[in-house]
Tab-separated table of N, CA and C in Angstrom:
chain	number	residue	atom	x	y	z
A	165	UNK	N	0.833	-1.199	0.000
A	165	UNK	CA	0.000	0.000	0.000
A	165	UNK	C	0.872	1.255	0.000
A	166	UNK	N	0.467	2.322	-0.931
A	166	UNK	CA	1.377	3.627	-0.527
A	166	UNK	C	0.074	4.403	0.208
A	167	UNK	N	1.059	5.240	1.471
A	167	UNK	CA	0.720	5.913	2.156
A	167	UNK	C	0.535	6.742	2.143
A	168	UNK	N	-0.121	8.304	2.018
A	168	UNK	CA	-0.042	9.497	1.686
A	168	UNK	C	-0.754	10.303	2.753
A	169	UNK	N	0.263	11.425	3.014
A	169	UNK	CA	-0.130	12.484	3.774
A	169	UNK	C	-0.248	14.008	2.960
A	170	UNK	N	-1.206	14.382	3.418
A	170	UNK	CA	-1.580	15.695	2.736
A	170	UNK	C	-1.699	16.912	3.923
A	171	UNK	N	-0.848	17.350	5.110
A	171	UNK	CA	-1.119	18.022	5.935
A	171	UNK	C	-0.267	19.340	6.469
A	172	UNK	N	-0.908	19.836	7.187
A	172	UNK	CA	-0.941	21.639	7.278
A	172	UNK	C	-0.247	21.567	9.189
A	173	UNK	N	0.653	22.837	9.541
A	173	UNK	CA	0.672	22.499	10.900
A	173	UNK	C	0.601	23.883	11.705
A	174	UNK	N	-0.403	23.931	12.533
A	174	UNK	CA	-0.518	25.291	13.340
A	174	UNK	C	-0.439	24.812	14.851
A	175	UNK	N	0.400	25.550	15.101
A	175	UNK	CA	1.030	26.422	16.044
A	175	UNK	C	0.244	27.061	17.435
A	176	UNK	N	0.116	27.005	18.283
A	176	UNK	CA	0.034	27.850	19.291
A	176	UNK	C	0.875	27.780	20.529
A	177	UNK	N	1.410	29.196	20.207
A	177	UNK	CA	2.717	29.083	21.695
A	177	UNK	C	2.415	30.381	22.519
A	178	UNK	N	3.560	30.409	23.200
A	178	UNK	CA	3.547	31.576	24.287
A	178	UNK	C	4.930	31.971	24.193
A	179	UNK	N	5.267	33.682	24.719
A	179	UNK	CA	5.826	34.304	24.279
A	179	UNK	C	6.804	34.351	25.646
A	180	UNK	N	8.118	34.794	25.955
A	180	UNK	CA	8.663	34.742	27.051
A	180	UNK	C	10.016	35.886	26.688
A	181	UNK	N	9.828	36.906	27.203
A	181	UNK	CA	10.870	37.815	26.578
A	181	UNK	C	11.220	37.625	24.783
A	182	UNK	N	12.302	37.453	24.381
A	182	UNK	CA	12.338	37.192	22.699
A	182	UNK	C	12.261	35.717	22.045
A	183	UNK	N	12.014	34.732	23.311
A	183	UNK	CA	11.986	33.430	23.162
A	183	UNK	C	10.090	33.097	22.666
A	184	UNK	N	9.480	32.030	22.280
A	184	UNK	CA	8.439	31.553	22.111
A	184	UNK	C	8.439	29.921	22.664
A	185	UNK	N	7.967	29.684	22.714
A	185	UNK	CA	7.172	27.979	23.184
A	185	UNK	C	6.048	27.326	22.713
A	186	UNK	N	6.190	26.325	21.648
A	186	UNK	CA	5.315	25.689	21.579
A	186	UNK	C	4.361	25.176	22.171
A	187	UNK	N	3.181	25.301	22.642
A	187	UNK	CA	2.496	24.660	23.587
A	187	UNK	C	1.021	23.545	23.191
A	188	UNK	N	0.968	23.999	22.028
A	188	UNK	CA	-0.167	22.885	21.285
A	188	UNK	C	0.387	23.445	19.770
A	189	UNK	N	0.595	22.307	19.001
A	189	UNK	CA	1.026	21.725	17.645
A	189	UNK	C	-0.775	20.631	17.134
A	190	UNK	N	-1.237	21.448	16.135
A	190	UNK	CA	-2.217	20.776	15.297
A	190	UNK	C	-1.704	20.367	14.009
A	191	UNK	N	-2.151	18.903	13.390
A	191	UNK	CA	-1.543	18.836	12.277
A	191	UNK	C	-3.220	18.166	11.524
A	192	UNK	N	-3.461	18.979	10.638
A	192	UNK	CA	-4.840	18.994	10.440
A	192	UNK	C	-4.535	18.450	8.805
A	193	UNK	N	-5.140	17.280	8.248
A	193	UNK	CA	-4.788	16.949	7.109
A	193	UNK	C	-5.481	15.439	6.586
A	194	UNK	N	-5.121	15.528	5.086
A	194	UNK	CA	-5.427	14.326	4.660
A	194	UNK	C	-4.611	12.920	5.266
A	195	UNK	N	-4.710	11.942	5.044
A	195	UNK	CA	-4.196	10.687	5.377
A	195	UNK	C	-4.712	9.797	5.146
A	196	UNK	N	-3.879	8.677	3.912
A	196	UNK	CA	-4.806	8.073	3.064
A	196	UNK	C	-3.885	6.809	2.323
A	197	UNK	N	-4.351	6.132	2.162
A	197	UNK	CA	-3.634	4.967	1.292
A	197	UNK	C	-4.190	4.964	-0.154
A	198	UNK	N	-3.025	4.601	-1.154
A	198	UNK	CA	-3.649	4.161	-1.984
A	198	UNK	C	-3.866	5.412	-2.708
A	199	UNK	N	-4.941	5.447	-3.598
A	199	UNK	CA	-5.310	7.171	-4.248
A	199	UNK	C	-6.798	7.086	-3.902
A	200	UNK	N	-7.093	6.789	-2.854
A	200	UNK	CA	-8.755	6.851	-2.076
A	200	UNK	C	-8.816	7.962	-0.829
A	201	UNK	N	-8.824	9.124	-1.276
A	201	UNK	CA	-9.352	9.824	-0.750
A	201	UNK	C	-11.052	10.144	-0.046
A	202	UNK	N	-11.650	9.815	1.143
A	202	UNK	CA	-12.493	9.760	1.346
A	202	UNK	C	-12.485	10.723	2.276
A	203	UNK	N	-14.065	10.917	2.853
A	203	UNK	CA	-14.741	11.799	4.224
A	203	UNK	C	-13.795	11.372	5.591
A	204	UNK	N	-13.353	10.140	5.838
A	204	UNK	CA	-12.597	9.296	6.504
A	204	UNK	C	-10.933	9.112	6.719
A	205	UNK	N	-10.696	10.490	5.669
A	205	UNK	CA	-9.484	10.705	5.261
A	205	UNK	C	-9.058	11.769	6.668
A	206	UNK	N	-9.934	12.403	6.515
A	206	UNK	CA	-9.619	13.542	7.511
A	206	UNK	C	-9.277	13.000	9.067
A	207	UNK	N	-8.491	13.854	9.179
A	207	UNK	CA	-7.812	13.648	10.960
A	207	UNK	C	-6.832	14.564	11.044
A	208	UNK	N	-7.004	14.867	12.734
A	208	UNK	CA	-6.182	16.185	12.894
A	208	UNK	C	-5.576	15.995	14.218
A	209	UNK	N	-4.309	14.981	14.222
A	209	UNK	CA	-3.234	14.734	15.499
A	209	UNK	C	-3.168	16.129	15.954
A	210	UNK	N	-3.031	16.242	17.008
A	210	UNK	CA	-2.319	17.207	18.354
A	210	UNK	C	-1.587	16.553	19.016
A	211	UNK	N	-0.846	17.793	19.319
A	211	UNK	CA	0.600	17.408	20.360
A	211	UNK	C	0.456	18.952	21.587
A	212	UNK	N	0.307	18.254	22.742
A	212	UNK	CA	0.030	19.381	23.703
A	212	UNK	C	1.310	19.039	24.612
A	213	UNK	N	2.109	20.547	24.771
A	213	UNK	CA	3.195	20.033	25.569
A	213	UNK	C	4.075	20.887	26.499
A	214	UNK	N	2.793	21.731	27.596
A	214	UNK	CA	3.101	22.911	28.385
A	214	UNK	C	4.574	22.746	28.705
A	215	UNK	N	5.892	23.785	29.205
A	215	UNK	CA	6.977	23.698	29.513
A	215	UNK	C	6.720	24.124	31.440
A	216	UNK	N	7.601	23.339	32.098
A	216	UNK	CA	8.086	24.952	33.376
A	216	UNK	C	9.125	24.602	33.509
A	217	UNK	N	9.469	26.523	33.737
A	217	UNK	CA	10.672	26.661	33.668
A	217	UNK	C	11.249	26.627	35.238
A	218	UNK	N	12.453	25.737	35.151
A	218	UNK	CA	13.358	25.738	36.258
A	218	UNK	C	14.504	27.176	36.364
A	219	UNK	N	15.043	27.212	35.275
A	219	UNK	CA	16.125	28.640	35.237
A	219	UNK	C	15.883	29.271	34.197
A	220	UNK	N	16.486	30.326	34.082
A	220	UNK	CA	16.658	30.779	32.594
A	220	UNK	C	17.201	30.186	31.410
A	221	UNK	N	17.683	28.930	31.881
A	221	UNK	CA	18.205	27.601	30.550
A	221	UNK	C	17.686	26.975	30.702
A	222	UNK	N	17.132	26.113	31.350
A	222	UNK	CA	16.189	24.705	31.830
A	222	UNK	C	14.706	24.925	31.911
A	223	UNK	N	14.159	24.377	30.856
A	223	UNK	CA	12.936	23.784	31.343
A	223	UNK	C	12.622	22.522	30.880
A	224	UNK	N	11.830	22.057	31.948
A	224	UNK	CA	10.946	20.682	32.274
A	224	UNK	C	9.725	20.692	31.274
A	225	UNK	N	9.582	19.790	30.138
A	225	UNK	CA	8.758	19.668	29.161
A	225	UNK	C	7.234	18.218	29.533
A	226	UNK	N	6.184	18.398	29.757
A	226	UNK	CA	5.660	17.383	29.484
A	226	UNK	C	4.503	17.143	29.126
A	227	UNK	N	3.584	16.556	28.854
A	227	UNK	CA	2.477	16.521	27.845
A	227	UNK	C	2.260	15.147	26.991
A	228	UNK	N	1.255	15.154	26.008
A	228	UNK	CA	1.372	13.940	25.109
A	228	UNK	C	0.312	14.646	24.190
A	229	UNK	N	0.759	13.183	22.878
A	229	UNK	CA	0.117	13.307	21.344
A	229	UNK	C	-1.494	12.731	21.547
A	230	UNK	N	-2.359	13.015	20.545
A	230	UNK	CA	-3.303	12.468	21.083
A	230	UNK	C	-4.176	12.260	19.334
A	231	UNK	N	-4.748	11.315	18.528
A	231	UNK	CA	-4.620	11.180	17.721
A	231	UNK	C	-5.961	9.850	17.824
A	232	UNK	N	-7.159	10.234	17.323
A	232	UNK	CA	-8.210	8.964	17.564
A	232	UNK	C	-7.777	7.994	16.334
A	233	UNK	N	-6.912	7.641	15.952
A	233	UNK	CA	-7.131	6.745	14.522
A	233	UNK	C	-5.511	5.793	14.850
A	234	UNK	N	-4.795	6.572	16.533
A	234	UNK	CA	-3.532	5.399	16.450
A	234	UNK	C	-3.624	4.545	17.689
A	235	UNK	N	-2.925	3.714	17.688
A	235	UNK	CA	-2.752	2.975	18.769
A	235	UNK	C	-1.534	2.916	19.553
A	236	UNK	N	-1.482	3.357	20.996
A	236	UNK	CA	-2.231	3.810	21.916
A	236	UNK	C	-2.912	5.440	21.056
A	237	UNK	N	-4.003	6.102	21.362
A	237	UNK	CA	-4.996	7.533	21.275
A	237	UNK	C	-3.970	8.396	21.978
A	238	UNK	N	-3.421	8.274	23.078
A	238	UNK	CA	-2.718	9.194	23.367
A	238	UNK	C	-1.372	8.615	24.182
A	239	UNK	N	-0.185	9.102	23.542
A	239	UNK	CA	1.103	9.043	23.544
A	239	UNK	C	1.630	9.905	24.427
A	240	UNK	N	2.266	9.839	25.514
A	240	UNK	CA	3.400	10.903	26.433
A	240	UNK	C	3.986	11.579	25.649
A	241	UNK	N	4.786	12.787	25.897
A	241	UNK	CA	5.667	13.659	25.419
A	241	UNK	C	6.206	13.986	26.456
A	242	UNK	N	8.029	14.052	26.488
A	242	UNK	CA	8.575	14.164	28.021
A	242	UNK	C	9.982	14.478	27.709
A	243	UNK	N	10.321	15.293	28.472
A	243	UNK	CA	11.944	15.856	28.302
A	243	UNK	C	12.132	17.194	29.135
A	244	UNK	N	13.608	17.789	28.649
A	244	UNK	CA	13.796	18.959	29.043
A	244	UNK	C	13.900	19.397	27.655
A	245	UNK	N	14.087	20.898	27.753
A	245	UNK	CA	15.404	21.927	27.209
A	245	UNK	C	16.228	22.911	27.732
A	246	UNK	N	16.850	22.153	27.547
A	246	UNK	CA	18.596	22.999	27.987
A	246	UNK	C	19.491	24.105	27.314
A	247	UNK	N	19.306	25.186	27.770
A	247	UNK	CA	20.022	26.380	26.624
A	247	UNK	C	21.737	26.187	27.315
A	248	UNK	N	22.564	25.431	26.506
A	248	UNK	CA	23.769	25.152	27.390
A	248	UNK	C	24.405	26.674	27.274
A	249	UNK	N	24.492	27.370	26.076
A	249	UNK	CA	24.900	28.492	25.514
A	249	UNK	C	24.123	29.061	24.642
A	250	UNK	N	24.285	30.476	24.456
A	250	UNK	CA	23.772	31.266	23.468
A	250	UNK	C	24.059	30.362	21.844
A	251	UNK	N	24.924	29.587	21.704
A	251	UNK	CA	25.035	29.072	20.341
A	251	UNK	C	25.069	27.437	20.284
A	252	UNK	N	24.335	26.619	21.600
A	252	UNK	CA	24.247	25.472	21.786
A	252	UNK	C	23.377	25.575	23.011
A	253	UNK	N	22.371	24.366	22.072
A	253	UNK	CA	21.008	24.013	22.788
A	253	UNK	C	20.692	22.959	22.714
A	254	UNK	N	20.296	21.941	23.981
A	254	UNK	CA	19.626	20.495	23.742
A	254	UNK	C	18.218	20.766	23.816
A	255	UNK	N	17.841	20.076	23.107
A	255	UNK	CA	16.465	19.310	23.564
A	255	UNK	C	15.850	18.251	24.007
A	256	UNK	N	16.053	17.421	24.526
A	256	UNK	CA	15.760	16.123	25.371
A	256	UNK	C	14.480	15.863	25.578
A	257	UNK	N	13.679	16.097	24.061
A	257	UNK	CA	12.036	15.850	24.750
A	257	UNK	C	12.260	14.399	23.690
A	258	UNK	N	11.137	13.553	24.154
A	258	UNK	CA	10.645	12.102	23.532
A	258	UNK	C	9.531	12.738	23.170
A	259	UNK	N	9.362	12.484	21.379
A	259	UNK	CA	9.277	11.325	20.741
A	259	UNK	C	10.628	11.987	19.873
A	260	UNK	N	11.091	13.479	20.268
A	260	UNK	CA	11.694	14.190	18.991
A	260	UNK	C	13.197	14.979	19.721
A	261	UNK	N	14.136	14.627	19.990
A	261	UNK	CA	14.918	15.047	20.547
A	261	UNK	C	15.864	15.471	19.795
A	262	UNK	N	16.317	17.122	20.119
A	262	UNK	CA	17.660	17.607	19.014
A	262	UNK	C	18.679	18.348	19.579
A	263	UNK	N	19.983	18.575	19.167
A	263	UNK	CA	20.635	19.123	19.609
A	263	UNK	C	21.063	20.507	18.456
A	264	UNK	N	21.177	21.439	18.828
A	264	UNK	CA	21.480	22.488	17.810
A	264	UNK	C	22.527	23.424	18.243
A	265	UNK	N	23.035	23.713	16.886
A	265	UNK	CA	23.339	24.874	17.084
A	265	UNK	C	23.242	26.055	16.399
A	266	UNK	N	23.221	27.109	17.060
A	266	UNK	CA	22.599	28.642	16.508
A	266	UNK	C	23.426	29.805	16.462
A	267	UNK	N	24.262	29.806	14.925
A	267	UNK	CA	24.895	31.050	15.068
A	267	UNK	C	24.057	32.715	15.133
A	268	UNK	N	23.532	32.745	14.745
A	268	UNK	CA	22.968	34.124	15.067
A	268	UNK	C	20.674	33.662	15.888
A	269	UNK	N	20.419	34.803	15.351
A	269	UNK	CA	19.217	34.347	16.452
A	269	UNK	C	17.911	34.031	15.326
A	270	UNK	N	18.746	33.914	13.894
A	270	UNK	CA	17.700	33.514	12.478
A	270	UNK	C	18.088	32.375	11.878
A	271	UNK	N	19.155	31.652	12.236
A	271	UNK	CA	19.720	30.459	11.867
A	271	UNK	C	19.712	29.437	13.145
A	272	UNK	N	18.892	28.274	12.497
A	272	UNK	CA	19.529	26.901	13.823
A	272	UNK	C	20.337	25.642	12.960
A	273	UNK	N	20.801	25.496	12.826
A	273	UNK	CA	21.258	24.062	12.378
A	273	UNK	C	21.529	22.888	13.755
A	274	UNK	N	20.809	21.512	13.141
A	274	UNK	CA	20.592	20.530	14.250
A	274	UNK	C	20.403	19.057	13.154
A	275	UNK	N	20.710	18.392	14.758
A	275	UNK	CA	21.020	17.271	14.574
A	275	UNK	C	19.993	16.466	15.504
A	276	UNK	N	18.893	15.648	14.710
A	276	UNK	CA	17.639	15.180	15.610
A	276	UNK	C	17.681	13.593	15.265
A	277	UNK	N	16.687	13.195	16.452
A	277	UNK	CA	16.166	12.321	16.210
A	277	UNK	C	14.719	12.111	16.043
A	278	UNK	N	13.770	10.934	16.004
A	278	UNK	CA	12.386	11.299	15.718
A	278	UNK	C	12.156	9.401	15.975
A	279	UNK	N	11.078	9.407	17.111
A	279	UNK	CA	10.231	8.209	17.043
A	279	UNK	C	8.938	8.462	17.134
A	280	UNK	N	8.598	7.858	15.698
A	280	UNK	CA	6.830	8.951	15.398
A	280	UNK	C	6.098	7.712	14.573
A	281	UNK	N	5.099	8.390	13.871
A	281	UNK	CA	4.298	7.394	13.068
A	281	UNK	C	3.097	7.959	13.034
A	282	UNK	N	2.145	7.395	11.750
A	282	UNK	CA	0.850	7.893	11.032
A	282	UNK	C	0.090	6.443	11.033
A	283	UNK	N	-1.329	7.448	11.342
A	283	UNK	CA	-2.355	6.386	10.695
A	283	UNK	C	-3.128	7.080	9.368
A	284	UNK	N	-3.445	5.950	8.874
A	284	UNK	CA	-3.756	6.294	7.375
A	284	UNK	C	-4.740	5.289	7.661
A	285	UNK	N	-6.180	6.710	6.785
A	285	UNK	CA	-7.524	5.531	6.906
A	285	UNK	C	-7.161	4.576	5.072
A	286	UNK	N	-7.378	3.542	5.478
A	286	UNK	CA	-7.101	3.187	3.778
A	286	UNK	C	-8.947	3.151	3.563
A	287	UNK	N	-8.773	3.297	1.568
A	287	UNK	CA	-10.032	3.486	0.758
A	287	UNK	C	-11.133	2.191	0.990
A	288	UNK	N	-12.169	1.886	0.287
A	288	UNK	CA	-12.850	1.320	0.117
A	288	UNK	C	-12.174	0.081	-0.585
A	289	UNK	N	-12.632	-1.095	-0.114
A	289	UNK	CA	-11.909	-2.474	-1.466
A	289	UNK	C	-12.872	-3.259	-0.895
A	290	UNK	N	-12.671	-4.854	-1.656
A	290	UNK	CA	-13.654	-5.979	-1.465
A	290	UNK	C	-13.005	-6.791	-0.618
A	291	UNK	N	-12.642	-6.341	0.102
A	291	UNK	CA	-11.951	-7.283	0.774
A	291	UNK	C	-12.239	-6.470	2.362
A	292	UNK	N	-13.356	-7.828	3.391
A	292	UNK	CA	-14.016	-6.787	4.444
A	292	UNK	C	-13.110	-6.380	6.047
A	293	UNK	N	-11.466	-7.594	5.554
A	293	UNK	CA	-10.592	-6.813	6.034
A	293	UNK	C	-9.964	-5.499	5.823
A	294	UNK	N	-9.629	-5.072	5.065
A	294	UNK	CA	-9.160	-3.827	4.793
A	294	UNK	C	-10.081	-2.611	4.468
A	295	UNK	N	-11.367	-3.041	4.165
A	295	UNK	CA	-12.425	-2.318	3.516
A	295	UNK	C	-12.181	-1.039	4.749
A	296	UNK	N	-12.213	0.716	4.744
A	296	UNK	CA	-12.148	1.609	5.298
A	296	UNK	C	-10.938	1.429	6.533
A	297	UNK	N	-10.113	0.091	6.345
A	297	UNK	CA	-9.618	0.324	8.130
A	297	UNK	C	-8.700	1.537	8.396
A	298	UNK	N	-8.039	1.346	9.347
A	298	UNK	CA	-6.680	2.154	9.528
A	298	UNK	C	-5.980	1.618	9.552
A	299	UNK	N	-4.821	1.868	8.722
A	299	UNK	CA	-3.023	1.622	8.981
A	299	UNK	C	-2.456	2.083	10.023
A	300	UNK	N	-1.692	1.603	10.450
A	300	UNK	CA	-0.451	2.519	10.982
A	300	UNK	C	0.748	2.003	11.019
A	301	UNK	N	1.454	2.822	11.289
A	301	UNK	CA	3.288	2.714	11.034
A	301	UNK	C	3.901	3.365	12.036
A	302	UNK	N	5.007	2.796	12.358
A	302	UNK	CA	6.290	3.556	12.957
A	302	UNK	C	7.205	3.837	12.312
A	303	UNK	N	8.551	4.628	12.611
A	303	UNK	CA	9.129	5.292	11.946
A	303	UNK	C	10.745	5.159	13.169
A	304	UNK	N	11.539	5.036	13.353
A	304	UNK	CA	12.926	5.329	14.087
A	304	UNK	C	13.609	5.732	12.533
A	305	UNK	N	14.219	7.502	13.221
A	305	UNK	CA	14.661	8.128	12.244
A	305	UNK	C	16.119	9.308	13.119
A	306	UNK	N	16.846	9.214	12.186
A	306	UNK	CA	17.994	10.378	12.477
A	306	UNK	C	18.018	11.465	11.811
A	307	UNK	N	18.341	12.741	11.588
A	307	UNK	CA	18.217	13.428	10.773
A	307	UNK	C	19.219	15.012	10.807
A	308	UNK	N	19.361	15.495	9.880
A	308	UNK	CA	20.316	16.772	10.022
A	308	UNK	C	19.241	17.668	9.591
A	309	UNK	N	18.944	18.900	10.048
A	309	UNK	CA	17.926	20.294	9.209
A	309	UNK	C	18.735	21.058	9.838
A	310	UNK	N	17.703	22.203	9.670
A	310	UNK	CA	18.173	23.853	9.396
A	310	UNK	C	16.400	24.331	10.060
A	311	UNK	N	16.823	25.380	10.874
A	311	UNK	CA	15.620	26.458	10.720
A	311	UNK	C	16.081	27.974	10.711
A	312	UNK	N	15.220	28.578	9.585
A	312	UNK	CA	15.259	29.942	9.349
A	312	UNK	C	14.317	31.016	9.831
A	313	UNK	N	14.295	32.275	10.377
A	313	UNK	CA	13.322	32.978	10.962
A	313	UNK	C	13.658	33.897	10.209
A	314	UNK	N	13.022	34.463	8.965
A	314	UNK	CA	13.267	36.019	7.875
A	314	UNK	C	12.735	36.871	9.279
A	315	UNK	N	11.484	36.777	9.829
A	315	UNK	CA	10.961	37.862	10.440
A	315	UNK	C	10.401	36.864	11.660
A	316	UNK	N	9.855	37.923	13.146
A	316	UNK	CA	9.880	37.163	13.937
A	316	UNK	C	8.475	36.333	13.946
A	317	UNK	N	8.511	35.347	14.273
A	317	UNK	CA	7.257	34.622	14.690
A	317	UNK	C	6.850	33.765	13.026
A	318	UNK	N	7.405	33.791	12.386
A	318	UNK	CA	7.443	33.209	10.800
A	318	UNK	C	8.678	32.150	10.640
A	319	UNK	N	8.713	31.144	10.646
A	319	UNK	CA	9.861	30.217	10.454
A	319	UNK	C	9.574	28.861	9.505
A	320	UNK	N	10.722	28.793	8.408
A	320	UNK	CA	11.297	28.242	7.551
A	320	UNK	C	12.241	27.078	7.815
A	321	UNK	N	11.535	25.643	7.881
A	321	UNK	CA	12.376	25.189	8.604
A	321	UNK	C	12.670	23.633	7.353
A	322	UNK	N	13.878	22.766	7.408
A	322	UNK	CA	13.795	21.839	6.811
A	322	UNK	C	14.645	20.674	7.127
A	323	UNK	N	14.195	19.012	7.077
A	323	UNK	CA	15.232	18.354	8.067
A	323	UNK	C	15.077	17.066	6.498
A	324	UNK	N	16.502	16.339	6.405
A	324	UNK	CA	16.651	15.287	5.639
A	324	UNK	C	17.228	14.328	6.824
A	325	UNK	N	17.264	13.126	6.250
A	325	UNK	CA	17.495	11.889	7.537
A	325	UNK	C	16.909	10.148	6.969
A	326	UNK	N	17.457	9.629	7.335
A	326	UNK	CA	17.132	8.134	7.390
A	326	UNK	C	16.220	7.690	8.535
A	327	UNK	N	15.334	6.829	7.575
A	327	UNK	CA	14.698	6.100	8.566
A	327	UNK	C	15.582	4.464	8.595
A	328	UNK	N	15.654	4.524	9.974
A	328	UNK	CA	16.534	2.730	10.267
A	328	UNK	C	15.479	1.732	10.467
A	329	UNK	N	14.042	2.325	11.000
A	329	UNK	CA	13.747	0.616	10.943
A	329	UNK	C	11.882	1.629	10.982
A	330	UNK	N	10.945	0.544	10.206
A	330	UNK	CA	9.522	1.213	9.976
A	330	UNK	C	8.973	-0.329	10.564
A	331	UNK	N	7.687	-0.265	11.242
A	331	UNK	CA	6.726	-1.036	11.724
A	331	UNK	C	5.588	-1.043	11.230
């Protein structure tokens, strides 16, 4: 079966002096096997994942994904982030952990990892196993990107990487 995603991702964070925080991630979109696009296609994962802050470098991340079409519906999200320096930063959250670094305050370049995965409603067929079900998959992945900020609160971001092993 090929898998296909067709999806959009908004944002809502909070603001903290010139810093921001993600705090709910919607990913509102198609998801679909095959070229069967249906009413059934639609689904819109969230990722809710309040921070508190311990110092002005440390905060304590935790929360989870929540997604009616995977198994388990809702997934933990758990880590820190660590500002070690103005031009080196961890991130230590699960499912997506990165380490970067940031020469000025419009450039990040990083080095991530990612344990994630999609469900995909598949189309209609004659067959009353598969007929409308859901797929799903895992994903263990490494990866190198870049994020760009032209202006504030607008970001350009892009990551290439291997996946080592899919479920």
């Amino acid at each position: 079966y090929a898998m296909t995603s067709l999806a959009g991702e908004l944002v809502f964070s909070y603001w903290d002096g010139d810093d921001f925080y993600p705090v709910l991630r919607l990913e509102p979109g198609l998801y679909y096997t095959r070229a069967n696009i249906t009413k059934n296609s639609f689904d819109v994962p969230l990722r809710f994942t309040p921070g508190l802050k311990v110092n002005d470098n440390l905060y304590v991340i935790g929360g989870f994904s929540f997604d009616v079409y995977s198994n388990p519906i809702i997934f933990p999200v758990a880590g820190f982030n660590w500002k070690i320096s103005d031009q080196w930063n961890l991130r230590a959250v699960f499912p997506r952990p990165r380490f970067s670094y940031l020469p000025s305050k419009k450039w990040e370049f990083f080095v991530q990892g990612d344990v994630n995965g999609d469900s995909f409603r598949n189309g209609p067929t004659d067959d009353h196993r598969t007929n409308n079900a859901v797929l799903q998959y895992y994903y263990y992945r490494a990866g190198v990107g870049f994020n760009y900020e032209p202006v504030k609160g607008f970001e350009i971001e892009a990551v290439a990487g291997w996946n080592f092993k899919r479920e």
